[in-house]
JSON list of C-alpha atoms in Angstrom, two decimals:
[
{"chain": "E", "resi": 270, "resn": "MET", "atom": "CA", "xyz": [20.05, -1.77, -1.09]},
{"chain": "E", "resi": 271, "resn": "LYS", "atom": "CA", "xyz": [18.95, -4.63, -3.34]},
{"chain": "E", "resi": 272, "resn": "GLU", "atom": "CA", "xyz": [15.28, -4.97, -2.39]},
{"chain": "E", "resi": 273, "resn": "LYS", "atom": "CA", "xyz": [14.71, -8.28, -4.12]},
{"chain": "E", "resi": 274, "resn": "THR", "atom": "CA", "xyz": [17.66, -9.80, -2.23]},
{"chain": "E", "resi": 275, "resn": "ILE", "atom": "CA", "xyz": [17.24, -8.23, 1.19]},
{"chain": "E", "resi": 276, "resn": "LEU", "atom": "CA", "xyz": [13.49, -7.69, 1.26]},
{"chain": "E", "resi": 277, "resn": "LYS", "atom": "CA", "xyz": [12.59, -10.50, -1.15]},
{"chain": "E", "resi": 278, "resn": "LEU", "atom": "CA", "xyz": [9.83, -8.49, -2.86]},
{"chain": "E", "resi": 279, "resn": "LYS", "atom": "CA", "xyz": [8.58, -10.08, -6.06]},
{"chain": "E", "resi": 280, "resn": "LEU", "atom": "CA", "xyz": [7.65, -6.81, -7.74]},
{"chain": "E", "resi": 281, "resn": "ASN", "atom": "CA", "xyz": [9.15, -3.32, -7.66]},
{"chain": "E", "resi": 282, "resn": "THR", "atom": "CA", "xyz": [6.96, -0.25, -7.33]},
{"chain": "E", "resi": 283, "resn": "ASP", "atom": "CA", "xyz": [5.72, 1.32, -10.56]},
{"chain": "E", "resi": 284, "resn": "PRO", "atom": "CA", "xyz": [8.29, 4.09, -11.25]},
{"chain": "E", "resi": 285, "resn": "ARG", "atom": "CA", "xyz": [5.46, 6.55, -11.89]},
{"chain": "E", "resi": 286, "resn": "TRP", "atom": "CA", "xyz": [4.63, 6.47, -8.18]},
{"chain": "E", "resi": 287, "resn": "VAL", "atom": "CA", "xyz": [7.60, 8.50, -6.98]},
{"chain": "E", "resi": 288, "resn": "ASP", "atom": "CA", "xyz": [7.01, 11.18, -9.62]},
{"chain": "E", "resi": 289, "resn": "ILE", "atom": "CA", "xyz": [3.41, 11.78, -8.68]},
{"chain": "E", "resi": 290, "resn": "ALA", "atom": "CA", "xyz": [4.03, 11.32, -4.95]},
{"chain": "E", "resi": 291, "resn": "SER", "atom": "CA", "xyz": [6.76, 13.97, -4.87]},
{"chain": "E", "resi": 292, "resn": "LYS", "atom": "CA", "xyz": [4.33, 16.47, -6.41]},
{"chain": "E", "resi": 293, "resn": "ASN", "atom": "CA", "xyz": [1.72, 15.77, -3.73]},
{"chain": "E", "resi": 294, "resn": "ILE", "atom": "CA", "xyz": [3.87, 15.77, -0.62]},
{"chain": "E", "resi": 295, "resn": "GLU", "atom": "CA", "xyz": [1.15, 16.94, 1.78]},
{"chain": "E", "resi": 296, "resn": "ASP", "atom": "CA", "xyz": [-1.05, 13.91, 1.14]},
{"chain": "E", "resi": 297, "resn": "ILE", "atom": "CA", "xyz": [1.95, 11.56, 1.14]},
{"chain": "E", "resi": 298, "resn": "LEU", "atom": "CA", "xyz": [3.16, 12.88, 4.51]},
{"chain": "E", "resi": 299, "resn": "VAL", "atom": "CA", "xyz": [-0.32, 12.66, 6.01]},
{"chain": "E", "resi": 300, "resn": "ASP", "atom": "CA", "xyz": [-0.73, 9.08, 4.80]},
{"chain": "E", "resi": 301, "resn": "HIS", "atom": "CA", "xyz": [2.78, 8.24, 5.97]},
{"chain": "E", "resi": 302, "resn": "ALA", "atom": "CA", "xyz": [2.05, 9.58, 9.46]},
{"chain": "E", "resi": 303, "resn": "TRP", "atom": "CA", "xyz": [-0.97, 7.33, 9.78]},
{"chain": "E", "resi": 304, "resn": "CYS", "atom": "CA", "xyz": [1.03, 4.35, 8.46]},
{"chain": "E", "resi": 305, "resn": "GLU", "atom": "CA", "xyz": [3.52, 4.85, 11.31]},
{"chain": "E", "resi": 306, "resn": "GLN", "atom": "CA", "xyz": [0.68, 5.14, 13.84]},
{"chain": "E", "resi": 307, "resn": "LYS", "atom": "CA", "xyz": [-0.87, 1.92, 12.55]},
{"chain": "E", "resi": 308, "resn": "ALA", "atom": "CA", "xyz": [2.49, 0.14, 12.65]},
{"chain": "E", "resi": 309, "resn": "ALA", "atom": "CA", "xyz": [2.87, 1.10, 16.32]},
{"chain": "E", "resi": 310, "resn": "SER", "atom": "CA", "xyz": [-0.71, -0.04, 17.04]},
{"chain": "E", "resi": 311, "resn": "THR", "atom": "CA", "xyz": [-0.08, -3.38, 15.33]},
{"chain": "E", "resi": 312, "resn": "GLY", "atom": "CA", "xyz": [2.92, -4.02, 17.55]},
{"chain": "E", "resi": 313, "resn": "ILE", "atom": "CA", "xyz": [0.90, -3.15, 20.66]},
{"chain": "E", "resi": 314, "resn": "SER", "atom": "CA", "xyz": [-1.90, -5.49, 19.53]},
{"chain": "E", "resi": 315, "resn": "MET", "atom": "CA", "xyz": [0.51, -8.41, 19.15]},
{"chain": "E", "resi": 316, "resn": "ILE", "atom": "CA", "xyz": [1.95, -7.75, 22.60]},
{"chain": "E", "resi": 317, "resn": "ILE", "atom": "CA", "xyz": [-1.58, -7.82, 24.03]},
{"chain": "E", "resi": 318, "resn": "HIS", "atom": "CA", "xyz": [-2.47, -11.07, 22.23]},
{"chain": "E", "resi": 319, "resn": "TYR", "atom": "CA", "xyz": [0.80, -12.93, 22.94]},
{"chain": "E", "resi": 320, "resn": "PRO", "atom": "CA", "xyz": [2.03, -11.66, 26.35]},
{"chain": "E", "resi": 321, "resn": "GLU", "atom": "CA", "xyz": [3.53, -15.02, 27.23]},
{"chain": "E", "resi": 322, "resn": "LYS", "atom": "CA", "xyz": [6.06, -14.81, 24.37]},
{"chain": "E", "resi": 323, "resn": "THR", "atom": "CA", "xyz": [8.86, -12.95, 26.11]},
{"chain": "E", "resi": 324, "resn": "ARG", "atom": "CA", "xyz": [11.11, -12.27, 23.12]},
{"chain": "E", "resi": 325, "resn": "LEU", "atom": "CA", "xyz": [8.16, -10.99, 21.10]},
{"chain": "E", "resi": 326, "resn": "VAL", "atom": "CA", "xyz": [7.11, -8.64, 23.91]},
{"chain": "E", "resi": 327, "resn": "ASP", "atom": "CA", "xyz": [10.66, -7.33, 24.35]},
{"chain": "E", "resi": 328, "resn": "GLU", "atom": "CA", "xyz": [11.38, -6.80, 20.65]},
{"chain": "E", "resi": 329, "resn": "LEU", "atom": "CA", "xyz": [7.99, -5.36, 19.78]},
{"chain": "E", "resi": 330, "resn": "THR", "atom": "CA", "xyz": [8.18, -2.95, 22.72]},
{"chain": "E", "resi": 331, "resn": "LEU", "atom": "CA", "xyz": [11.30, -1.46, 21.13]},
{"chain": "E", "resi": 332, "resn": "LEU", "atom": "CA", "xyz": [9.75, -1.53, 17.67]},
{"chain": "E", "resi": 333, "resn": "VAL", "atom": "CA", "xyz": [6.58, 0.23, 18.88]},
{"chain": "E", "resi": 334, "resn": "ALA", "atom": "CA", "xyz": [8.68, 2.99, 20.45]},
{"chain": "E", "resi": 335, "resn": "GLU", "atom": "CA", "xyz": [10.60, 3.42, 17.19]},
{"chain": "E", "resi": 336, "resn": "GLU", "atom": "CA", "xyz": [7.42, 3.49, 15.07]},
{"chain": "E", "resi": 337, "resn": "TRP", "atom": "CA", "xyz": [5.90, 6.10, 17.39]},
{"chain": "E", "resi": 338, "resn": "GLY", "atom": "CA", "xyz": [9.10, 8.11, 17.07]},
{"chain": "E", "resi": 339, "resn": "HIS", "atom": "CA", "xyz": [8.67, 7.95, 13.29]},
{"chain": "E", "resi": 340, "resn": "PHE", "atom": "CA", "xyz": [5.08, 9.17, 13.67]},
{"chain": "E", "resi": 341, "resn": "GLU", "atom": "CA", "xyz": [6.36, 12.18, 15.62]},
{"chain": "E", "resi": 342, "resn": "ARG", "atom": "CA", "xyz": [9.03, 12.85, 13.00]},
{"chain": "E", "resi": 343, "resn": "VAL", "atom": "CA", "xyz": [6.49, 12.81, 10.18]},
{"chain": "E", "resi": 344, "resn": "LEU", "atom": "CA", "xyz": [4.32, 15.23, 12.18]},
{"chain": "E", "resi": 345, "resn": "ASP", "atom": "CA", "xyz": [7.34, 17.53, 12.41]},
{"chain": "E", "resi": 346, "resn": "GLU", "atom": "CA", "xyz": [7.78, 17.39, 8.63]},
{"chain": "E", "resi": 347, "resn": "LEU", "atom": "CA", "xyz": [4.11, 18.26, 8.16]},
{"chain": "E", "resi": 348, "resn": "ARG", "atom": "CA", "xyz": [4.31, 21.20, 10.56]},
{"chain": "E", "resi": 349, "resn": "LYS", "atom": "CA", "xyz": [7.47, 22.55, 8.94]},
{"chain": "E", "resi": 350, "resn": "ARG", "atom": "CA", "xyz": [5.45, 22.89, 5.75]},
{"chain": "E", "resi": 351, "resn": "GLY", "atom": "CA", "xyz": [2.37, 24.37, 7.41]},
{"chain": "E", "resi": 352, "resn": "PHE", "atom": "CA", "xyz": [0.27, 21.23, 7.00]},
{"chain": "E", "resi": 353, "resn": "ALA", "atom": "CA", "xyz": [-2.09, 19.62, 9.52]},
{"chain": "E", "resi": 354, "resn": "LEU", "atom": "CA", "xyz": [-2.23, 15.89, 10.20]},
{"chain": "E", "resi": 355, "resn": "GLY", "atom": "CA", "xyz": [-5.55, 15.31, 8.48]},
{"chain": "E", "resi": 356, "resn": "ARG", "atom": "CA", "xyz": [-7.76, 12.29, 8.88]},
{"chain": "E", "resi": 357, "resn": "PRO", "atom": "CA", "xyz": [-6.62, 8.67, 8.47]},
{"chain": "E", "resi": 358, "resn": "ARG", "atom": "CA", "xyz": [-7.27, 7.01, 5.14]},
{"chain": "E", "resi": 359, "resn": "ARG", "atom": "CA", "xyz": [-8.21, 3.43, 4.32]},
{"chain": "E", "resi": 360, "resn": "ASP", "atom": "CA", "xyz": [-5.05, 1.57, 3.30]},
{"chain": "E", "resi": 361, "resn": "GLU", "atom": "CA", "xyz": [-6.36, -0.83, 0.67]},
{"chain": "E", "resi": 362, "resn": "TYR", "atom": "CA", "xyz": [-2.94, -2.46, 0.34]},
{"chain": "E", "resi": 363, "resn": "VAL", "atom": "CA", "xyz": [-2.84, -3.38, 4.03]},
{"chain": "E", "resi": 364, "resn": "VAL", "atom": "CA", "xyz": [-6.52, -4.38, 4.08]},
{"chain": "E", "resi": 365, "resn": "GLN", "atom": "CA", "xyz": [-5.94, -6.83, 1.23]},
{"chain": "E", "resi": 366, "resn": "LEU", "atom": "CA", "xyz": [-2.80, -8.27, 2.82]},
{"chain": "E", "resi": 367, "resn": "LEU", "atom": "CA", "xyz": [-4.53, -8.74, 6.19]},
{"chain": "E", "resi": 368, "resn": "ALA", "atom": "CA", "xyz": [-7.31, -10.68, 4.46]},
{"chain": "E", "resi": 369, "resn": "HIS", "atom": "CA", "xyz": [-4.75, -13.47, 3.99]},
{"chain": "E", "resi": 370, "resn": "VAL", "atom": "CA", "xyz": [-4.03, -13.88, 7.72]},
{"chain": "E", "resi": 371, "resn": "ARG", "atom": "CA", "xyz": [-5.45, -17.33, 8.41]},
{"chain": "E", "resi": 372, "resn": "LYS", "atom": "CA", "xyz": [-8.15, -17.51, 11.07]},
{"chain": "E", "resi": 373, "resn": "GLY", "atom": "CA", "xyz": [-8.61, -20.36, 13.51]},
{"chain": "E", "resi": 374, "resn": "GLY", "atom": "CA", "xyz": [-6.29, -23.30, 14.00]},
{"chain": "E", "resi": 375, "resn": "ALA", "atom": "CA", "xyz": [-3.17, -23.16, 16.14]},
{"chain": "E", "resi": 376, "resn": "ARG", "atom": "CA", "xyz": [-2.29, -19.78, 17.66]},
{"chain": "E", "resi": 377, "resn": "GLU", "atom": "CA", "xyz": [1.24, -20.12, 16.28]},
{"chain": "E", "resi": 378, "resn": "ARG", "atom": "CA", "xyz": [-0.11, -20.33, 12.72]},
{"chain": "E", "resi": 379, "resn": "GLN", "atom": "CA", "xyz": [-2.05, -17.11, 13.16]},
{"chain": "E", "resi": 380, "resn": "LEU", "atom": "CA", "xyz": [0.96, -15.47, 14.80]},
{"chain": "E", "resi": 381, "resn": "LEU", "atom": "CA", "xyz": [3.13, -16.60, 11.88]},
{"chain": "E", "resi": 382, "resn": "ASP", "atom": "CA", "xyz": [0.83, -14.87, 9.40]},
{"chain": "E", "resi": 383, "resn": "GLN", "atom": "CA", "xyz": [0.58, -11.71, 11.49]},
{"chain": "E", "resi": 384, "resn": "LEU", "atom": "CA", "xyz": [4.36, -11.45, 11.77]},
{"chain": "E", "resi": 385, "resn": "LEU", "atom": "CA", "xyz": [4.97, -12.13, 8.09]},
{"chain": "E", "resi": 386, "resn": "VAL", "atom": "CA", "xyz": [2.29, -9.71, 6.89]},
{"chain": "E", "resi": 387, "resn": "SER", "atom": "CA", "xyz": [3.85, -7.07, 9.14]},
{"chain": "E", "resi": 388, "resn": "ALA", "atom": "CA", "xyz": [7.25, -7.93, 7.65]},
{"chain": "E", "resi": 389, "resn": "LEU", "atom": "CA", "xyz": [5.93, -7.44, 4.12]},
{"chain": "E", "resi": 390, "resn": "ILE", "atom": "CA", "xyz": [4.37, -4.08, 4.97]},
{"chain": "E", "resi": 391, "resn": "GLU", "atom": "CA", "xyz": [7.74, -2.97, 6.36]},
{"chain": "E", "resi": 392, "resn": "ALA", "atom": "CA", "xyz": [9.50, -4.27, 3.24]},
{"chain": "E", "resi": 393, "resn": "ARG", "atom": "CA", "xyz": [7.18, -2.38, 0.90]},
{"chain": "E", "resi": 394, "resn": "SER", "atom": "CA", "xyz": [7.51, 0.79, 2.99]},
{"chain": "E", "resi": 395, "resn": "CYS", "atom": "CA", "xyz": [11.29, 0.43, 2.86]},
{"chain": "E", "resi": 396, "resn": "GLU", "atom": "CA", "xyz": [11.19, 0.10, -0.92]},
{"chain": "E", "resi": 397, "resn": "ARG", "atom": "CA", "xyz": [9.00, 3.20, -1.24]},
{"chain": "E", "resi": 398, "resn": "PHE", "atom": "CA", "xyz": [11.23, 5.17, 1.15]},
{"chain": "E", "resi": 399, "resn": "LYS", "atom": "CA", "xyz": [14.22, 4.28, -1.00]},
{"chain": "E", "resi": 400, "resn": "LEU", "atom": "CA", "xyz": [12.48, 5.73, -4.05]},
{"chain": "E", "resi": 401, "resn": "LEU", "atom": "CA", "xyz": [11.71, 8.93, -2.17]},
{"chain": "E", "resi": 402, "resn": "TRP", "atom": "CA", "xyz": [15.28, 9.13, -0.83]},
{"chain": "E", "resi": 403, "resn": "LYS", "atom": "CA", "xyz": [16.74, 8.82, -4.32]},
{"chain": "E", "resi": 404, "resn": "HIS", "atom": "CA", "xyz": [14.30, 10.94, -6.30]},
{"chain": "E", "resi": 405, "resn": "ILE", "atom": "CA", "xyz": [12.49, 13.49, -4.16]},
{"chain": "E", "resi": 406, "resn": "PRO", "atom": "CA", "xyz": [13.84, 17.01, -4.89]},
{"chain": "E", "resi": 407, "resn": "ASP", "atom": "CA", "xyz": [13.67, 18.22, -1.26]},
{"chain": "E", "resi": 408, "resn": "PRO", "atom": "CA", "xyz": [17.13, 17.51, 0.32]},
{"chain": "E", "resi": 409, "resn": "GLY", "atom": "CA", "xyz": [15.76, 17.46, 3.88]},
{"chain": "E", "resi": 410, "resn": "LEU", "atom": "CA", "xyz": [13.04, 14.97, 3.01]},
{"chain": "E", "resi": 411, "resn": "SER", "atom": "CA", "xyz": [15.52, 12.92, 1.02]},
{"chain": "E", "resi": 412, "resn": "GLN", "atom": "CA", "xyz": [17.71, 12.46, 4.11]},
{"chain": "E", "resi": 413, "resn": "PHE", "atom": "CA", "xyz": [14.62, 11.83, 6.24]},
{"chain": "E", "resi": 414, "resn": "TYR", "atom": "CA", "xyz": [13.51, 9.00, 3.97]},
{"chain": "E", "resi": 415, "resn": "TYR", "atom": "CA", "xyz": [17.00, 7.53, 3.84]},
{"chain": "E", "resi": 416, "resn": "GLU", "atom": "CA", "xyz": [17.00, 7.19, 7.63]},
{"chain": "E", "resi": 417, "resn": "LEU", "atom": "CA", "xyz": [13.54, 5.64, 7.68]},
{"chain": "E", "resi": 418, "resn": "MET", "atom": "CA", "xyz": [14.43, 3.27, 4.83]},
{"chain": "E", "resi": 419, "resn": "VAL", "atom": "CA", "xyz": [17.24, 1.80, 6.93]},
{"chain": "E", "resi": 420, "resn": "SER", "atom": "CA", "xyz": [14.93, 1.45, 9.93]},
{"chain": "E", "resi": 421, "resn": "GLU", "atom": "CA", "xyz": [12.16, -0.29, 7.96]},
{"chain": "E", "resi": 422, "resn": "ALA", "atom": "CA", "xyz": [14.63, -2.82, 6.55]},
{"chain": "E", "resi": 423, "resn": "GLY", "atom": "CA", "xyz": [15.57, -3.68, 10.12]},
{"chain": "E", "resi": 424, "resn": "HIS", "atom": "CA", "xyz": [11.91, -4.09, 11.04]},
{"chain": "E", "resi": 425, "resn": "PHE", "atom": "CA", "xyz": [11.40, -6.53, 8.16]},
{"chain": "E", "resi": 426, "resn": "VAL", "atom": "CA", "xyz": [14.30, -8.66, 9.44]},
{"chain": "E", "resi": 427, "resn": "SER", "atom": "CA", "xyz": [13.00, -8.46, 13.04]},
{"chain": "E", "resi": 428, "resn": "TYR", "atom": "CA", "xyz": [9.53, -9.70, 12.11]},
{"chain": "E", "resi": 429, "resn": "VAL", "atom": "CA", "xyz": [10.89, -12.63, 10.09]},
{"chain": "E", "resi": 430, "resn": "ASP", "atom": "CA", "xyz": [13.32, -13.54, 12.90]},
{"chain": "E", "resi": 431, "resn": "LEU", "atom": "CA", "xyz": [10.46, -13.48, 15.40]},
{"chain": "E", "resi": 432, "resn": "ALA", "atom": "CA", "xyz": [8.44, -15.79, 13.16]},
{"chain": "E", "resi": 433, "resn": "LYS", "atom": "CA", "xyz": [11.39, -18.23, 13.18]},
{"chain": "E", "resi": 434, "resn": "GLU", "atom": "CA", "xyz": [11.56, -17.99, 16.97]},
{"chain": "E", "resi": 435, "resn": "TYR", "atom": "CA", "xyz": [8.06, -19.44, 17.31]},
{"chain": "E", "resi": 436, "resn": "CYS", "atom": "CA", "xyz": [7.64, -21.52, 14.14]},
{"chain": "E", "resi": 437, "resn": "ALA", "atom": "CA", "xyz": [9.84, -23.93, 12.19]},
{"chain": "E", "resi": 438, "resn": "ASP", "atom": "CA", "xyz": [12.16, -22.29, 9.67]},
{"chain": "E", "resi": 439, "resn": "TYR", "atom": "CA", "xyz": [10.69, -24.40, 6.86]},
{"chain": "E", "resi": 440, "resn": "ASP", "atom": "CA", "xyz": [7.14, -23.27, 7.67]},
{"chain": "E", "resi": 441, "resn": "VAL", "atom": "CA", "xyz": [8.22, -19.63, 7.87]},
{"chain": "E", "resi": 442, "resn": "ASP", "atom": "CA", "xyz": [10.09, -19.75, 4.56]},
{"chain": "E", "resi": 443, "resn": "ALA", "atom": "CA", "xyz": [7.27, -21.55, 2.76]},
{"chain": "E", "resi": 444, "resn": "ARG", "atom": "CA", "xyz": [4.57, -19.21, 4.05]},
{"chain": "E", "resi": 445, "resn": "LEU", "atom": "CA", "xyz": [6.74, -16.17, 3.30]},
{"chain": "E", "resi": 446, "resn": "GLN", "atom": "CA", "xyz": [7.00, -17.26, -0.33]},
{"chain": "E", "resi": 447, "resn": "GLU", "atom": "CA", "xyz": [3.23, -17.66, -0.52]},
{"chain": "E", "resi": 448, "resn": "LEU", "atom": "CA", "xyz": [2.64, -14.22, 0.96]},
{"chain": "E", "resi": 449, "resn": "LEU", "atom": "CA", "xyz": [5.28, -12.60, -1.25]},
{"chain": "E", "resi": 450, "resn": "LYS", "atom": "CA", "xyz": [3.38, -13.85, -4.30]},
{"chain": "E", "resi": 451, "resn": "ILE", "atom": "CA", "xyz": [0.12, -12.52, -2.85]},
{"chain": "E", "resi": 452, "resn": "GLU", "atom": "CA", "xyz": [1.76, -9.17, -2.04]},
{"chain": "E", "resi": 453, "resn": "GLY", "atom": "CA", "xyz": [3.09, -8.85, -5.58]},
{"chain": "E", "resi": 454, "resn": "ASP", "atom": "CA", "xyz": [-0.36, -9.56, -7.00]},
{"chain": "E", "resi": 455, "resn": "ILE", "atom": "CA", "xyz": [-1.91, -6.92, -4.72]},
{"chain": "E", "resi": 456, "resn": "VAL", "atom": "CA", "xyz": [0.62, -4.29, -5.82]},
{"chain": "E", "resi": 457, "resn": "THR", "atom": "CA", "xyz": [0.07, -5.21, -9.46]},
{"chain": "E", "resi": 458, "resn": "ASN", "atom": "CA", "xyz": [-3.69, -4.75, -9.22]},
{"chain": "E", "resi": 459, "resn": "LEU", "atom": "CA", "xyz": [-3.84, -1.59, -7.10]},
{"chain": "E", "resi": 460, "resn": "PRO", "atom": "CA", "xyz": [-3.99, 1.74, -8.94]},
{"chain": "E", "resi": 461, "resn": "VAL", "atom": "CA", "xyz": [-0.97, 4.05, -8.74]},
{"chain": "E", "resi": 462, "resn": "ARG", "atom": "CA", "xyz": [-2.12, 6.84, -6.41]},
{"chain": "E", "resi": 463, "resn": "ASP", "atom": "CA", "xyz": [-0.54, 10.19, -5.57]},
{"chain": "E", "resi": 464, "resn": "ASP", "atom": "CA", "xyz": [-1.97, 10.35, -2.04]},
{"chain": "E", "resi": 465, "resn": "ARG", "atom": "CA", "xyz": [-0.92, 7.00, -0.56]},
{"chain": "E", "resi": 466, "resn": "MET", "atom": "CA", "xyz": [2.35, 5.62, 0.74]},
{"chain": "E", "resi": 467, "resn": "HIS", "atom": "CA", "xyz": [1.26, 2.10, -0.32]}
]
């Protein structure tokens, strides 16, 4: 998978991340579980805020079910290793991205930003899952992250397609480029941590 082509990310993850993450798998799995829970919650929130948008409700209903299934699968991986879920952690990457969702103005503009920020989170998760798939020494976890990598790539595409359902293609493409630059800057400035998926 060519991330910069399919996912359009401006910056690849620091290669040191996968090395330190694979040595701290308990914290990575705990953080990953909460990322999946938050992804499901985000989908539910958009359904609540935009119930009149039928395609959005239908597609996000399926996406929420899939994200919750991922949450359950990560819990299984934790339990196999004798680990508990642990408490949720502040995801500084997501917090900084969400700060760029524009407030006020037309509802469609806010929806556009929400969908595209969600798309970028899925894209970055996909890129990280690919690193784990290729480099983590545990064969079971490697296969697990391959399967989730494919799923997250699909979620990225779904969020961008939904944005183009409700906003002009030109506006979506232009705003996506702006947010990709912002996302790359956030990744550049965040420290490389061994206990975070992002």
